[in-house]
Amino acid sequence: MFRNQYDNDVTVWSPQGRLHQIEYAMEAVKQGSAVVGMKNATHAAIAAVKRVPSELASYQKKLFAIDEHCGVGIAGLTADARTINNFLQTECLNHRYAYSRPMPLSRLVGTLGNKMQVTTQEESGRPYGVGLLMIGFDHKGPHLIQIDPSANHYECKGMSIGARSQSARTYLEKHLDTYQATQTVEDLVRHALRALRDTLTNDQELSSKLVSVAVVGKDHPFQVYDDQLVEDLISEVIKEPRATVRPAQSTFAVQAEDLMEEDTNRPPPPDPEVAVALDVAVHRGTNP
């Protein structure tokens, strides 16, 4: 059966047990610019690439403040992200008004998951085409939470979403113990910038016009740093040597290169010979 017979409606399962509309939403997250998040014992930080649609337009906002103790970085459709951000801000305001204290991160993420999961059950809408990295600080310490369009959410020590995010995840896995043991916010942000740098193409470099950084932690309300506020940290990271990564190649391209590297003086194979002679007269409808 063809795939497009099961992707017209989010409530229709494919024979393989998949909801293709949710997979399309997760592909939209992979098309967004990269966002990197990490945390240590006292703080959590996220860094994001601000994509500019043209030289005549301003950059699209990637980091949103939800409350004094939490905020999100987004990858995917910005319009969907603004809708979710307004919902989260309203939930935090209502909780603070009713209980006179910040909303716990676990309850906030659970409420958001319930809202996003409804879109995977009703045929009147579609899943949100945006992925979130939420950072926050509550009575349990700093948090970094990844939220998918499928409404799944995960508590992470370090995570990256968006375009070319696998390169950043490789850095996070390799330096997990290092950035978790950092003692200052500046060191944590430097690691976030190094991981974000790996997601850029070879002709791009970190700059204050390209990167936004947000930090939250103990005695440190959520704050977004743009432009000159991160220029000093970026200038330090730029001076470090950049890891060169060979562009990914298909299996056929690698095999073709291997064949070209073999003995090029080998004579060409002989022409094929006819093994069976056809009876022309029989095929023409005449007797032999």
XYZ file of C-alpha atoms in Angstrom:
288
model
C 0.000 0.000 0.000
C 1.127 3.545 -0.703
C 2.149 5.902 2.089
C -0.128 8.729 0.917
C -3.186 6.592 1.621
C -2.578 6.972 5.365
C -1.230 10.518 5.791
C -4.366 12.536 5.036
C -5.637 12.310 8.595
C -3.755 12.331 11.887
C -6.161 9.747 13.339
C -5.449 7.092 10.681
C -2.853 4.458 11.498
C -0.697 2.932 8.774
C -0.353 -0.871 8.576
C 3.054 -0.459 10.255
C 1.419 1.251 13.263
C 2.618 4.784 12.442
C 0.931 8.180 12.378
C 2.501 9.902 9.392
C 1.220 13.373 10.265
C 3.172 13.256 13.530
C 6.270 12.138 11.657
C 5.838 15.070 9.268
C 5.681 17.430 12.246
C 8.896 15.946 13.622
C 10.515 16.445 10.202
C 9.516 20.121 10.407
C 11.522 20.337 13.637
C 14.574 18.979 11.813
C 14.231 21.757 9.223
C 14.418 24.508 11.865
C 17.645 26.156 12.930
C 19.551 24.414 15.705
C 19.004 24.864 19.452
C 21.409 23.465 22.070
C 20.673 23.078 25.777
C 22.658 21.820 28.778
C 22.729 22.084 32.544
C 25.074 21.704 35.491
C 24.416 21.510 39.225
C 23.128 25.086 39.584
C 22.211 26.490 36.151
C 20.776 25.596 32.758
C 21.527 27.316 29.459
C 20.323 27.202 25.866
C 21.898 28.649 22.724
C 20.116 29.009 19.392
C 20.872 30.053 15.835
C 18.794 33.020 14.705
C 17.866 32.423 11.074
C 17.410 35.495 8.853
C 14.995 35.004 5.912
C 16.647 37.770 3.878
C 19.011 40.709 4.212
C 16.022 43.053 4.366
C 14.314 41.239 7.252
C 15.025 40.881 10.936
C 15.844 37.539 12.501
C 13.134 35.255 13.863
C 12.997 34.995 17.625
C 14.154 31.624 18.912
C 14.106 32.003 22.715
C 10.992 32.890 24.703
C 10.645 33.773 28.376
C 7.714 32.010 30.034
C 8.154 33.107 33.643
C 10.962 34.274 35.873
C 12.049 30.695 36.480
C 11.737 29.125 32.998
C 11.856 29.675 29.253
C 12.008 27.756 25.976
C 14.043 27.524 22.797
C 12.211 26.447 19.659
C 13.024 24.673 16.391
C 10.366 24.423 13.705
C 7.378 26.592 12.857
C 7.688 29.873 14.746
C 3.952 30.584 14.487
C 3.147 27.352 16.331
C 5.819 28.210 18.894
C 4.209 31.578 19.669
C 0.862 29.860 20.263
C 2.462 27.411 22.692
C 4.413 30.208 24.375
C 1.223 32.205 25.019
C -0.395 29.107 26.526
C 2.570 28.472 28.834
C 2.686 32.096 29.972
C -1.027 32.015 30.805
C -0.653 28.797 32.801
C 2.230 30.252 34.822
C 0.351 33.482 35.512
C -2.740 31.603 36.675
C -0.675 29.342 38.948
C 1.225 32.285 40.431
C -2.055 34.159 41.029
C -3.702 31.152 42.723
C -0.774 29.835 44.793
C 1.555 32.862 45.054
C 4.541 30.819 43.890
C 6.088 29.738 40.588
C 4.597 26.784 38.773
C 6.662 23.574 39.127
C 8.310 22.503 35.881
C 6.867 18.991 36.028
C 3.309 20.302 36.219
C 3.915 22.867 33.479
C 5.341 20.281 31.097
C 2.536 17.844 31.882
C -0.074 20.486 31.108
C 1.617 21.309 27.818
C 1.859 17.617 26.932
C -1.895 17.213 27.438
C -2.569 20.155 25.128
C -0.245 18.892 22.398
C -1.481 15.331 22.643
C -5.052 16.368 21.824
C -3.892 17.388 18.344
C -2.889 13.761 17.682
C -6.422 12.509 18.434
C -8.723 14.965 16.663
C -9.031 15.198 12.896
C -10.022 18.874 13.007
C -6.410 20.055 13.392
C -2.820 18.985 12.971
C 0.117 18.397 15.343
C 2.234 21.391 16.304
C 5.208 21.509 13.961
C 7.672 22.706 16.576
C 10.057 21.134 19.056
C 10.929 22.743 22.377
C 13.884 22.757 24.723
C 12.668 24.091 28.074
C 15.044 25.197 30.808
C 14.001 26.172 34.298
C 14.826 26.143 37.975
C 12.570 25.070 40.848
C 12.890 23.457 44.267
C 14.439 20.358 42.645
C 17.196 22.309 40.910
C 17.838 23.151 37.244
C 15.943 21.334 34.507
C 16.378 20.761 30.786
C 13.357 19.176 29.115
C 12.871 18.202 25.484
C 9.295 18.279 24.150
C 8.408 16.660 20.806
C 5.385 17.358 18.541
C 4.126 13.919 19.580
C 3.725 15.332 23.137
C 6.515 13.130 24.502
C 8.854 14.934 26.871
C 12.204 13.904 28.310
C 14.390 15.206 31.123
C 17.889 15.655 29.684
C 21.402 16.545 30.803
C 22.195 17.963 27.375
C 20.235 18.000 24.119
C 20.148 19.551 20.664
C 17.275 19.831 18.180
C 16.954 21.310 14.713
C 19.039 21.193 11.550
C 22.386 19.369 11.820
C 21.734 18.787 15.510
C 23.498 15.428 15.482
C 26.873 17.195 15.396
C 25.970 19.090 18.565
C 24.737 15.920 20.276
C 28.071 14.295 19.507
C 29.829 17.150 21.295
C 27.415 16.937 24.249
C 27.975 13.204 24.640
C 31.735 13.569 24.402
C 31.956 16.390 26.988
C 29.106 15.339 29.292
C 31.192 15.133 32.464
C 33.048 18.342 31.612
C 30.144 20.762 31.325
C 28.215 19.139 34.159
C 31.168 19.862 36.443
C 31.409 23.542 35.470
C 31.174 26.023 38.339
C 30.279 29.255 36.532
C 27.589 30.320 34.102
C 30.201 31.613 31.654
C 31.831 28.177 31.342
C 28.452 26.549 30.767
C 27.604 29.050 28.011
C 30.981 28.481 26.368
C 30.223 24.770 26.081
C 26.801 25.567 24.610
C 28.410 27.831 22.019
C 30.990 25.183 21.115
C 28.237 22.617 20.565
C 26.183 25.114 18.552
C 29.213 25.930 16.434
C 29.374 22.328 15.225
C 25.894 22.671 13.679
C 26.948 25.525 11.384
C 28.155 25.015 7.842
C 31.796 25.557 6.926
C 31.096 29.017 5.507
C 29.362 30.209 8.703
C 30.903 31.366 11.954
C 29.506 32.326 15.333
C 28.593 35.976 15.757
C 26.383 38.085 18.001
C 23.981 38.617 15.069
C 23.588 34.871 14.581
C 23.317 33.519 18.126
C 20.990 33.999 21.096
C 21.744 32.634 24.570
C 19.475 32.232 27.595
C 20.399 31.254 31.164
C 18.396 30.401 34.280
C 19.465 29.024 37.631
C 19.809 29.517 41.344
C 19.373 33.219 42.184
C 19.410 33.865 38.426
C 16.031 34.538 36.755
C 15.551 33.559 33.135
C 17.325 36.042 30.907
C 18.016 36.161 27.173
C 21.368 37.530 25.997
C 21.541 39.001 22.512
C 23.958 41.032 20.446
C 26.817 42.562 22.468
C 25.970 40.680 25.671
C 27.398 37.450 24.224
C 30.064 39.019 22.009
C 32.884 38.447 24.508
C 32.112 34.757 24.981
C 31.703 34.234 21.236
C 35.044 35.865 20.503
C 36.742 33.392 22.842
C 35.117 30.383 21.191
C 35.970 31.606 17.677
C 39.675 31.589 18.528
C 39.553 27.868 19.259
C 40.249 25.458 16.367
C 37.154 24.173 14.675
C 36.663 20.464 14.156
C 36.566 19.602 10.467
C 33.882 17.102 9.596
C 33.825 15.358 6.262
C 30.464 15.830 4.510
C 28.221 12.810 4.669
C 28.222 10.669 1.512
C 25.880 8.021 0.300
C 26.924 4.386 0.173
C 26.988 4.464 -3.612
C 29.329 7.470 -3.644
C 31.727 5.771 -1.223
C 31.696 2.587 -3.289
C 32.346 4.598 -6.454
C 35.357 6.269 -4.825
C 36.705 2.919 -3.716
C 36.422 1.565 -7.237
C 38.191 4.616 -8.660
C 41.055 4.163 -6.190
C 41.648 0.618 -7.429
C 43.866 -0.257 -10.365
C 42.752 2.120 -13.112
C 44.992 0.378 -15.669
C 42.921 -2.764 -15.572
C 41.717 -3.609 -19.127
C 37.983 -3.328 -19.750
C 35.945 -6.559 -19.639
C 35.329 -8.308 -22.967
C 32.072 -7.881 -24.806
C 29.398 -10.455 -23.903
C 28.949 -13.359 -26.287
C 25.626 -14.806 -27.390
C 25.101 -18.067 -25.551
C 21.903 -19.222 -27.334
C 21.110 -18.719 -31.021
C 17.500 -17.827 -31.757
C 15.579 -19.606 -34.486
C 14.543 -16.653 -36.612
C 12.277 -18.681 -38.795
C 10.151 -19.910 -35.900
C 9.675 -16.370 -34.561
C 8.579 -15.211 -38.011
C 5.873 -17.828 -38.051
C 7.412 -20.054 -40.756
C 8.368 -23.690 -40.496
C 12.078 -24.593 -40.415
